[in-house]
Backbone as CSV, one residue per row, in Angstrom:
resi,resn,N_x,N_y,N_z,CA_x,CA_y,CA_z,C_x,C_y,C_z
1,UNK,-1.894,-5.524,1.757,-0.533,-5.436,2.315,-0.304,-4.091,2.982
2,UNK,-0.771,-3.018,2.301,-0.578,-1.693,2.864,-1.264,-1.524,4.206
3,UNK,-2.540,-2.031,4.294,-3.279,-1.907,5.549,-2.583,-2.667,6.665
4,UNK,-2.066,-3.863,6.348,-1.367,-4.640,7.368,-0.161,-3.879,7.886
5,UNK,0.527,-3.180,6.961,1.706,-2.426,7.377,1.313,-1.334,8.356
6,UNK,0.208,-0.628,8.039,-0.228,0.446,8.940,-0.644,-0.117,10.288
7,UNK,-1.387,-1.223,10.254,-1.862,-1.790,11.508,-0.711,-2.238,12.403
8,UNK,0.360,-2.731,11.788,1.482,-3.193,12.593,2.331,-2.047,13.107
9,UNK,2.156,-0.846,12.548,2.976,0.292,12.948,2.180,1.371,13.677
10,UNK,1.101,0.997,14.367,0.373,1.985,15.129,-1.127,1.845,15.044
11,UNK,-1.620,0.949,14.201,-3.037,0.699,14.126,-3.769,1.654,13.208
12,UNK,-5.035,1.337,13.004,-5.876,2.131,12.111,-6.016,3.567,12.599
13,UNK,-6.050,3.765,13.903,-6.175,5.112,14.450,-4.991,5.985,14.030
14,UNK,-3.791,5.407,14.091,-2.616,6.154,13.674,-2.654,6.479,12.200
15,UNK,-3.132,5.552,11.389,-3.227,5.776,9.941,-4.213,6.899,9.637
16,UNK,-5.372,6.863,10.292,-6.377,7.905,10.067,-5.837,9.262,10.484
17,UNK,-5.117,9.311,11.596,-4.541,10.567,12.054,-3.536,11.126,11.065
18,UNK,-2.719,10.229,10.483,-1.736,10.664,9.492,-2.429,11.217,8.254
19,UNK,-3.433,10.512,7.760,-4.160,10.950,6.569,-4.847,12.290,6.818
20,UNK,-5.458,12.446,7.984,-6.133,13.705,8.318,-5.142,14.863,8.361
21,UNK,-3.999,14.636,8.995,-2.976,15.684,9.087,-2.477,16.083,7.698
22,UNK,-2.320,15.096,6.823,-1.852,15.378,5.468,-2.906,16.151,4.684
23,UNK,-4.170,15.767,4.820,-5.255,16.481,4.135,-5.346,17.923,4.624
24,UNK,-5.189,18.121,5.921,-5.228,19.478,6.478,-4.078,20.320,5.930
25,UNK,-2.919,19.693,5.787,-1.756,20.409,5.262,-1.980,20.826,3.805
26,UNK,-2.538,19.940,2.993,-2.820,20.262,1.590,-3.876,21.367,1.489
27,UNK,-4.876,21.281,2.327,-5.945,22.290,2.347,-5.376,23.661,2.742
28,UNK,-4.506,23.667,3.751,-3.905,24.919,4.200,-3.036,25.530,3.099
29,UNK,-2.311,24.700,2.367,-1.463,25.214,1.284,-2.305,25.755,0.131
30,UNK,-3.405,25.066,-0.178,-4.299,25.556,-1.235,-4.869,26.917,-0.860
31,UNK,-5.271,27.088,0.389,-5.796,28.371,0.854,-4.717,29.449,0.795
32,UNK,-3.487,29.080,1.171,-2.386,30.054,1.151,-2.141,30.568,-0.261
33,UNK,-2.178,29.659,-1.228,-1.930,30.055,-2.617,-3.070,30.903,-3.184
34,UNK,-4.239,30.764,-2.599,-5.376,31.582,-3.016,-5.434,32.896,-2.253
35,UNK,-4.464,33.101,-1.363,-4.425,34.343,-0.604,-5.398,34.393,0.544
36,UNK,-5.858,33.225,0.981,-6.799,33.161,2.091,-6.010,32.938,3.373
37,UNK,-6.139,33.780,4.379,-5.409,33.601,5.645,-5.712,32.240,6.259
38,UNK,-4.749,31.724,7.008,-4.904,30.399,7.605,-6.169,30.301,8.454
39,UNK,-6.518,31.419,9.121,-7.708,31.397,9.974,-8.878,32.104,9.305
40,UNK,-8.754,32.315,8.003,-9.803,33.038,7.296,-10.841,32.121,6.694
41,UNK,-11.906,32.728,6.139,-12.992,32.004,5.487,-12.496,31.509,4.127
42,UNK,-12.887,30.337,3.637,-13.756,29.384,4.335,-12.934,28.423,5.188
43,UNK,-13.527,27.992,6.290,-12.851,27.017,7.139,-12.978,25.619,6.543
44,UNK,-13.946,25.414,5.673,-14.148,24.135,5.007,-14.607,24.400,3.585
45,UNK,-14.171,23.566,2.674,-14.598,23.731,1.287,-16.108,23.586,1.167
46,UNK,-16.730,22.900,2.111,-18.175,22.722,2.088,-18.911,24.023,2.361
47,UNK,-18.184,25.007,2.895,-18.815,26.291,3.194,-19.028,27.108,1.930
48,UNK,-18.402,26.733,0.834,-18.555,27.447,-0.432,-19.699,26.841,-1.239
49,UNK,-20.378,27.718,-2.020,-21.409,27.198,-2.917,-20.717,26.345,-3.976
50,UNK,-21.141,25.083,-4.162,-20.436,24.150,-5.038,-20.157,24.675,-6.442
51,UNK,-21.081,25.466,-6.994,-20.919,25.929,-8.377,-20.388,27.355,-8.463
52,UNK,-19.846,27.876,-7.345,-19.348,29.251,-7.349,-17.954,29.329,-7.953
53,UNK,-17.582,30.489,-8.535,-16.223,30.665,-9.064,-15.160,30.459,-7.980
54,UNK,-15.457,30.866,-6.739,-14.496,30.711,-5.646,-14.231,29.236,-5.364
55,UNK,-15.310,28.434,-5.374,-15.154,27.000,-5.133,-14.343,26.362,-6.253
56,UNK,-14.621,26.773,-7.512,-13.876,26.214,-8.637,-12.389,26.516,-8.523
57,UNK,-12.059,27.779,-8.206,-10.653,28.159,-8.073,-9.962,27.373,-6.947
58,UNK,-10.664,27.244,-5.833,-10.065,26.582,-4.681,-9.871,25.081,-4.940
59,UNK,-10.863,24.464,-5.600,-10.741,23.042,-5.928,-9.578,22.810,-6.894
60,UNK,-9.426,23.668,-7.879,-8.327,23.537,-8.826,-6.976,23.743,-8.131
61,UNK,-6.946,24.701,-7.203,-5.710,24.944,-6.459,-5.366,23.726,-5.581
62,UNK,-6.414,23.133,-4.991,-6.215,21.948,-4.164,-5.689,20.792,-5.014
63,UNK,-6.205,20.649,-6.231,-5.735,19.625,-7.156,-4.273,19.858,-7.516
64,UNK,-3.922,21.111,-7.726,-2.532,21.464,-8.041,-1.596,21.046,-6.908
65,UNK,-1.984,21.350,-5.685,-1.168,21.019,-4.520,-1.061,19.501,-4.355
66,UNK,-2.189,18.806,-4.542,-2.182,17.347,-4.402,-1.269,16.697,-5.438
67,UNK,-1.292,17.232,-6.673,-0.431,16.692,-7.727,1.039,16.897,-7.365
68,UNK,1.373,18.058,-6.844,2.748,18.321,-6.428,3.152,17.392,-5.282
69,UNK,2.213,17.122,-4.403,2.483,16.228,-3.279,2.830,14.834,-3.788
70,UNK,2.112,14.387,-4.839,2.406,13.083,-5.416,3.799,13.037,-6.007
71,UNK,4.195,14.131,-6.684,5.538,14.198,-7.271,6.608,14.168,-6.172
72,UNK,6.341,14.906,-5.091,7.291,14.938,-3.972,7.387,13.558,-3.333
73,UNK,6.240,12.890,-3.180,6.232,11.559,-2.578,7.048,10.583,-3.420
74,UNK,6.922,10.688,-4.753,7.698,9.814,-5.640,9.191,10.053,-5.450
75,UNK,9.571,11.321,-5.343,10.984,11.652,-5.165,11.500,11.144,-3.825
76,UNK,10.676,11.321,-2.791,11.078,10.857,-1.458,11.205,9.338,-1.441
77,UNK,10.265,8.637,-2.099,10.341,7.177,-2.144,11.586,6.712,-2.888
78,UNK,11.920,7.399,-3.971,13.122,7.028,-4.726,14.370,7.199,-3.871
79,UNK,14.432,8.327,-3.143,15.586,8.573,-2.269,15.640,7.557,-1.127
80,UNK,14.465,7.232,-0.567,14.416,6.265,0.533,14.810,4.870,0.050
81,UNK,14.373,4.518,-1.162,14.732,3.216,-1.725,16.239,3.126,-1.930
82,UNK,16.839,4.213,-2.424,18.287,4.228,-2.649,19.028,4.071,-1.328
83,UNK,18.576,4.790,-0.295,19.232,4.687,1.010,19.050,3.282,1.593
84,UNK,17.856,2.715,1.403,17.598,1.358,1.898,18.520,0.362,1.211
85,UNK,18.697,0.547,-0.112,19.583,-0.343,-0.852,21.014,-0.254,-0.375
86,UNK,21.461,0.971,-0.109,22.830,1.139,0.383,22.993,0.504,1.767
87,UNK,21.895,0.419,2.503,21.932,-0.185,3.842,21.781,-1.704,3.790
88,UNK,21.649,-2.243,2.571,21.582,-3.691,2.420,20.198,-4.262,2.214
89,UNK,19.164,-3.408,2.055,17.804,-3.903,1.853,17.668,-4.535,0.467
90,UNK,16.797,-5.522,0.357,16.555,-6.203,-0.910,15.258,-5.690,-1.526
91,UNK,15.025,-6.046,-2.796,13.778,-5.639,-3.438,12.544,-6.241,-2.778
92,UNK,12.579,-7.495,-2.304,11.417,-8.001,-1.574,11.092,-7.152,-0.337
93,UNK,12.130,-6.719,0.384,11.913,-5.892,1.572,11.359,-4.528,1.186
94,UNK,11.886,-3.941,0.098,11.377,-2.643,-0.355,9.928,-2.772,-0.818
95,UNK,9.626,-3.871,-1.510,8.258,-4.083,-1.960,7.292,-4.183,-0.800
96,UNK,7.693,-4.907,0.247,6.848,-5.032,1.438,6.622,-3.667,2.081
97,UNK,7.687,-2.871,2.185,7.574,-1.550,2.808,6.658,-0.626,2.007
98,UNK,6.706,-0.735,0.669,5.924,0.160,-0.190,4.559,-0.411,-0.545
99,UNK,4.278,-1.646,-0.116,2.982,-2.246,-0.414,2.860,-2.706,-1.849
100,UNK,3.984,-3.084,-2.479,3.981,-3.557,-3.860,4.787,-4.849,-3.941
101,UNK,4.807,-5.467,-5.117,5.538,-6.713,-5.277,7.035,-6.461,-5.435
102,UNK,7.823,-7.526,-5.283,9.270,-7.428,-5.471,9.603,-6.924,-6.874
103,UNK,8.913,-7.484,-7.890,9.195,-7.090,-9.268,8.811,-5.642,-9.514
104,UNK,7.696,-5.216,-8.915,7.280,-3.820,-9.073,8.308,-2.878,-8.454
105,UNK,8.866,-3.274,-7.312,9.894,-2.455,-6.662,11.144,-2.385,-7.539
106,UNK,11.504,-3.513,-8.146,12.679,-3.538,-9.019,12.457,-2.623,-10.233
107,UNK,11.253,-2.684,-10.805,10.948,-1.850,-11.967,10.884,-0.374,-11.611
108,UNK,10.413,-0.086,-10.413,10.227,1.302,-9.994,11.540,1.968,-9.614
109,UNK,12.427,1.198,-8.955,13.721,1.752,-8.520,14.850,0.820,-8.972
110,UNK,15.098,0.760,-10.278,16.069,-0.213,-10.814,17.496,-0.035,-10.315
111,UNK,17.840,1.171,-9.870,19.211,1.409,-9.417,19.360,1.346,-7.898
112,UNK,18.262,1.030,-7.197,18.312,1.093,-5.729,19.214,0.029,-5.118
113,UNK,19.159,-1.170,-5.670,19.956,-2.270,-5.121,21.160,-2.497,-6.019
114,UNK,22.330,-2.280,-5.489,23.538,-2.452,-6.276,24.002,-3.891,-6.298
115,UNK,25.109,-4.122,-6.967,25.669,-5.461,-7.043,26.292,-5.801,-5.698
116,UNK,25.734,-6.793,-5.039,26.157,-7.125,-3.681,25.980,-8.612,-3.484
117,UNK,27.074,-9.304,-3.141,27.037,-10.747,-2.959,27.437,-11.072,-1.526
118,UNK,26.670,-11.948,-0.899,26.950,-12.320,0.487,27.337,-13.789,0.566
119,UNK,28.478,-14.042,1.193,28.945,-15.403,1.407,28.551,-15.849,2.811
120,UNK,27.813,-16.957,2.887,27.432,-17.548,4.171,28.207,-18.855,4.322
121,UNK,28.869,-19.039,5.449,29.631,-20.267,5.689,29.122,-20.991,6.924
122,UNK,29.194,-22.308,6.870,28.777,-23.171,7.977,30.033,-23.840,8.526
123,UNK,30.269,-23.697,9.838,31.503,-24.214,10.427,31.229,-25.338,11.417
124,UNK,32.257,-26.166,11.630,32.148,-27.264,12.589,31.775,-28.568,11.913
125,UNK,32.475,-29.645,12.259,32.205,-30.942,11.636,30.897,-31.551,12.111
126,UNK,30.497,-31.191,13.326,29.267,-31.739,13.880,28.431,-30.613,14.491
127,UNK,27.146,-30.908,14.681,26.246,-29.944,15.316,26.637,-29.784,16.787
128,UNK,26.436,-28.604,17.372,25.888,-27.415,16.720,26.929,-26.690,15.860
129,UNK,26.513,-26.308,14.681,27.408,-25.624,13.766,27.398,-24.116,14.030
130,UNK,28.429,-23.469,13.545,28.465,-22.012,13.601,28.236,-21.457,12.201
131,UNK,27.905,-20.200,12.123,27.721,-19.548,10.821,28.477,-18.234,10.800
132,UNK,28.820,-17.813,9.593,29.499,-16.535,9.425,29.093,-15.958,8.079
133,UNK,29.207,-14.647,7.939,28.858,-14.002,6.671,29.930,-12.993,6.292
134,UNK,30.041,-12.770,4.980,30.962,-11.762,4.455,30.335,-11.195,3.183
135,UNK,30.436,-9.887,3.014,29.834,-9.211,1.869,30.925,-8.750,0.913
136,UNK,30.676,-8.931,-0.381,31.629,-8.496,-1.394,30.880,-7.936,-2.591
137,UNK,31.568,-7.158,-3.409,30.967,-6.597,-4.613,31.171,-7.501,-5.823
138,UNK,31.865,-8.617,-5.633,32.174,-9.519,-6.739,31.630,-10.913,-6.459
139,UNK,30.805,-11.428,-7.361,30.303,-12.792,-7.201,31.462,-13.779,-7.282
140,UNK,32.371,-13.556,-8.226,33.506,-14.457,-8.388,34.339,-14.537,-7.114
141,UNK,34.573,-13.389,-6.495,35.360,-13.378,-5.257,34.645,-14.134,-4.153
142,UNK,33.327,-13.945,-4.049,32.555,-14.635,-3.012,32.617,-16.146,-3.215
143,UNK,32.466,-16.591,-4.467,32.500,-18.027,-4.765,33.881,-18.614,-4.482
144,UNK,34.938,-17.934,-4.941,36.297,-18.437,-4.726,36.621,-18.513,-3.238
145,UNK,36.211,-17.478,-2.495,36.460,-17.465,-1.050,35.743,-18.621,-0.364
146,UNK,34.485,-18.848,-0.735,33.723,-19.944,-0.152,34.295,-21.298,-0.525
147,UNK,34.679,-21.444,-1.772,35.257,-22.706,-2.251,36.541,-23.037,-1.508
148,UNK,37.432,-22.067,-1.403,38.701,-22.284,-0.714,38.494,-22.603,0.765
149,UNK,37.528,-21.911,1.387,37.262,-22.148,2.809,36.787,-23.572,3.057
150,UNK,35.921,-24.083,2.183,35.415,-25.452,2.343,36.522,-26.467,2.062
151,UNK,37.349,-26.203,1.060,38.450,-27.137,0.734,39.425,-27.272,1.902
152,UNK,39.617,-26.169,2.631,40.559,-26.180,3.750,39.878,-26.524,5.072
153,UNK,38.565,-26.549,5.078,37.816,-26.692,6.325,38.012,-27.991,7.043
154,UNK,38.251,-29.085,6.299,38.374,-30.389,6.932,39.642,-30.509,7.771
155,UNK,40.556,-29.575,7.570,41.828,-29.641,8.305,41.674,-29.212,9.757
156,UNK,40.570,-28.600,10.113,40.364,-28.118,11.487,38.988,-28.519,11.982
157,UNK,38.897,-28.787,13.274,37.624,-29.220,13.856,36.539,-28.160,13.677
158,UNK,36.932,-26.922,13.722,35.957,-25.840,13.571,35.983,-25.218,12.196
159,UNK,36.484,-25.971,11.218,36.605,-25.438,9.866,35.274,-25.327,9.143
160,UNK,35.310,-24.714,7.968,34.115,-24.516,7.152,33.769,-25.809,6.430
161,UNK,32.520,-26.259,6.563,32.081,-27.494,5.903,31.131,-27.233,4.744
162,UNK,30.588,-26.023,4.664,29.670,-25.693,3.571,29.628,-24.184,3.384
163,UNK,29.242,-23.766,2.184,29.156,-22.340,1.891,28.080,-22.098,0.840
164,UNK,27.416,-20.947,0.942,26.473,-20.513,-0.094,26.734,-19.039,-0.385
165,UNK,26.446,-18.635,-1.591,26.545,-17.233,-1.983,25.168,-16.781,-2.436
166,UNK,24.723,-15.642,-1.924,23.423,-15.106,-2.341,23.597,-13.740,-2.978
167,UNK,22.627,-13.352,-3.817,22.697,-12.072,-4.509,22.071,-10.963,-3.678
168,UNK,21.880,-9.794,-4.291,21.349,-8.640,-3.571,19.923,-8.851,-3.085
169,UNK,19.220,-9.818,-3.687,17.850,-10.118,-3.270,17.815,-11.284,-2.286
170,UNK,18.987,-11.647,-1.758,19.105,-12.695,-0.740,18.674,-14.058,-1.263
171,UNK,18.918,-14.316,-2.545,18.611,-15.619,-3.136,19.919,-16.357,-3.439
172,UNK,19.946,-17.630,-3.067,21.162,-18.426,-3.258,21.438,-18.622,-4.751
173,UNK,22.668,-18.313,-5.156,23.065,-18.476,-6.559,24.166,-19.530,-6.712
174,UNK,24.742,-19.959,-5.592,25.817,-20.963,-5.634,25.947,-21.581,-4.250
175,UNK,26.266,-22.881,-4.223,26.441,-23.562,-2.940,27.432,-24.707,-3.095
176,UNK,28.162,-24.986,-2.030,29.083,-26.122,-2.034,29.199,-26.682,-0.621
177,UNK,29.724,-27.890,-0.534,29.990,-28.511,0.767,31.166,-29.467,0.617
178,UNK,31.653,-29.958,1.753,32.788,-30.876,1.718,32.277,-32.291,1.488
179,UNK,32.808,-32.929,0.440,32.421,-34.297,0.102,33.516,-35.248,0.581
180,UNK,33.236,-36.078,1.601,34.264,-36.988,2.112,34.690,-38.044,1.097
181,UNK,33.807,-38.370,0.153,34.152,-39.354,-0.867,35.197,-38.792,-1.820
182,UNK,35.015,-37.538,-2.186,35.969,-36.875,-3.077,37.119,-36.255,-2.296
183,UNK,36.925,-36.127,-1.006,37.845,-35.409,-0.122,38.183,-34.038,-0.714
184,UNK,37.093,-33.359,-1.088,37.231,-32.049,-1.713,35.874,-31.345,-1.656
185,UNK,35.893,-30.072,-1.995,34.648,-29.317,-2.065,33.912,-29.665,-3.357
186,UNK,32.593,-29.750,-3.291,31.777,-30.022,-4.480,30.584,-29.083,-4.464
187,UNK,30.163,-28.663,-5.630,28.988,-27.799,-5.715,27.732,-28.645,-5.556
188,UNK,26.696,-28.041,-4.978,25.432,-28.743,-4.752,24.270,-27.799,-5.042
189,UNK,23.106,-28.388,-5.246,21.864,-27.634,-5.376,21.161,-27.656,-4.024
190,UNK,20.792,-26.493,-3.515,20.086,-26.460,-2.231,18.594,-26.668,-2.466
191,UNK,17.876,-27.219,-1.492,16.428,-27.404,-1.618,15.717,-26.055,-1.773
192,UNK,14.500,-26.101,-2.285,13.739,-24.872,-2.534,13.550,-24.028,-1.283
193,UNK,13.399,-24.699,-0.118,13.148,-23.936,1.104,14.396,-23.250,1.652
194,UNK,15.539,-23.445,0.969,16.771,-22.776,1.388,17.213,-21.702,0.406
195,UNK,16.495,-21.564,-0.697,16.912,-20.627,-1.745,16.824,-19.178,-1.285
196,UNK,15.776,-18.831,-0.552,15.604,-17.464,-0.069,16.158,-17.352,1.350
197,UNK,17.147,-16.478,1.536,17.793,-16.329,2.841,17.259,-15.082,3.550
198,UNK,16.716,-15.214,4.755,16.243,-14.048,5.510,17.415,-13.145,5.913
199,UNK,17.096,-11.939,6.331,18.127,-11.016,6.819,18.865,-11.670,7.971
200,UNK,20.211,-11.536,7.982,21.003,-12.289,8.960,20.893,-11.762,10.385
201,UNK,20.142,-10.675,10.598,19.924,-10.184,11.959,18.515,-10.498,12.456
202,UNK,17.840,-11.423,11.780,16.458,-11.751,12.149,16.365,-13.155,12.733
203,UNK,15.258,-13.421,13.431,15.025,-14.758,13.982,14.838,-15.762,12.856
204,UNK,14.260,-15.291,11.746,14.024,-16.172,10.605,15.343,-16.691,10.036
205,UNK,16.411,-15.902,10.158,17.705,-16.353,9.644,18.198,-17.560,10.430
206,UNK,18.029,-17.547,11.732,18.478,-18.680,12.546,17.720,-19.940,12.154
207,UNK,16.423,-19.801,11.875,15.636,-20.958,11.449,16.149,-21.465,10.100
208,UNK,16.474,-20.521,9.209,17.032,-20.915,7.907,18.377,-21.609,8.109
209,UNK,19.241,-21.072,8.967,20.559,-21.656,9.220,20.433,-23.071,9.791
210,UNK,19.445,-23.286,10.635,19.239,-24.619,11.211,18.849,-25.614,10.110
211,UNK,17.970,-25.181,9.185,17.572,-26.068,8.083,18.760,-26.336,7.154
212,UNK,19.557,-25.303,6.938,20.753,-25.469,6.099,21.705,-26.489,6.733
213,UNK,21.926,-26.363,8.038,22.811,-27.292,8.744,22.289,-28.725,8.646
214,UNK,20.973,-28.898,8.788,20.382,-30.236,8.686,20.597,-30.805,7.287
215,UNK,20.422,-29.957,6.272,20.637,-30.409,4.897,22.090,-30.819,4.683
216,UNK,23.024,-29.986,5.153,24.447,-30.273,4.976,24.837,-31.554,5.711
217,UNK,24.380,-31.708,6.958,24.709,-32.914,7.734,24.203,-34.168,7.025
218,UNK,22.966,-34.111,6.539,22.381,-35.275,5.866,23.121,-35.581,4.569
219,UNK,23.478,-34.539,3.843,24.170,-34.729,2.563,25.576,-35.287,2.779
220,UNK,26.288,-34.776,3.783,27.629,-35.278,4.067,27.558,-36.741,4.559
221,UNK,26.574,-37.054,5.385,26.410,-38.431,5.864,26.123,-39.374,4.694
222,UNK,25.261,-38.926,3.783,24.945,-39.756,2.605,26.209,-40.006,1.779
223,UNK,27.000,-38.977,1.599,28.227,-39.118,0.805,29.285,-39.932,1.552
224,UNK,29.281,-39.871,2.893,30.215,-40.668,3.701,29.921,-42.150,3.548
225,UNK,28.647,-42.517,3.600,28.243,-43.909,3.442,28.639,-44.406,2.054
226,UNK,28.455,-43.566,1.081,28.807,-43.921,-0.293,30.311,-44.159,-0.431
227,UNK,31.089,-43.353,0.347,32.553,-43.487,0.260,33.012,-44.822,0.831
C-alpha cells in the first residue's frame, strides 16, 4: 500500500529522492553533534575505519538522531491525523494515507475522528433524483431531521423520498424511505454495497448515489404494488 501511494504521488524516483534527502539530513545532524563541520571529514561514514572509536561515536550519534526523527515523525503524524479528522477525514482514509489498516489508524489516533454524523437525503419522486447532505454532531438530530424530511417529502414533487445517516467513518447507521402503503416514512436496511459511503466530493459518491436511487426506486415500486 505504501509503495502504491508513493508511485501515485510522483513515482519511485520521487520516493528515492525524498529518502536520500532525509538520510543526508540525518547524517549532517549527526556530524554537527559530533562537532564535525558540514564540509569536514569524513564525507561518508565509509571513510572511517569500521572498528575505530570515531566510527563508533558517529554511528551512535546517527542512531540517536534517527531515534529522535522517529519520535518527531510520530508527533507530526498525530497532529496531521487530528487536522485531517477536523477536516472530515475518516479512519479508512487516514489508514490509506499512512499505509495501515482502518483499525490500526483508529488504535493509533483514537481521538482524531470526533463524533460526526452526516445526513444524506434523496429528493424527487422520479429519476433523476437529487441529493443533499448535512452534518451534525448528534446522531439523534440527524435521524430526526431525516425522518421528518421523508414524512413531509411526499407533499412536494421535489420532496425528500429517502434518507440515510452515516457515522464519522462514512458507514450507514440508519436509513428510511417513504412507504406508499403506509403513507409514512419507514426504516429500511440498505444493501451491503451501500453501507460504505464515499466522500461526497468524489466521483465514487455519484456512483454510490446512483445505486442508492435505484434501490429506493425499486423498493418504493415494490411497496406501491403491495399497496
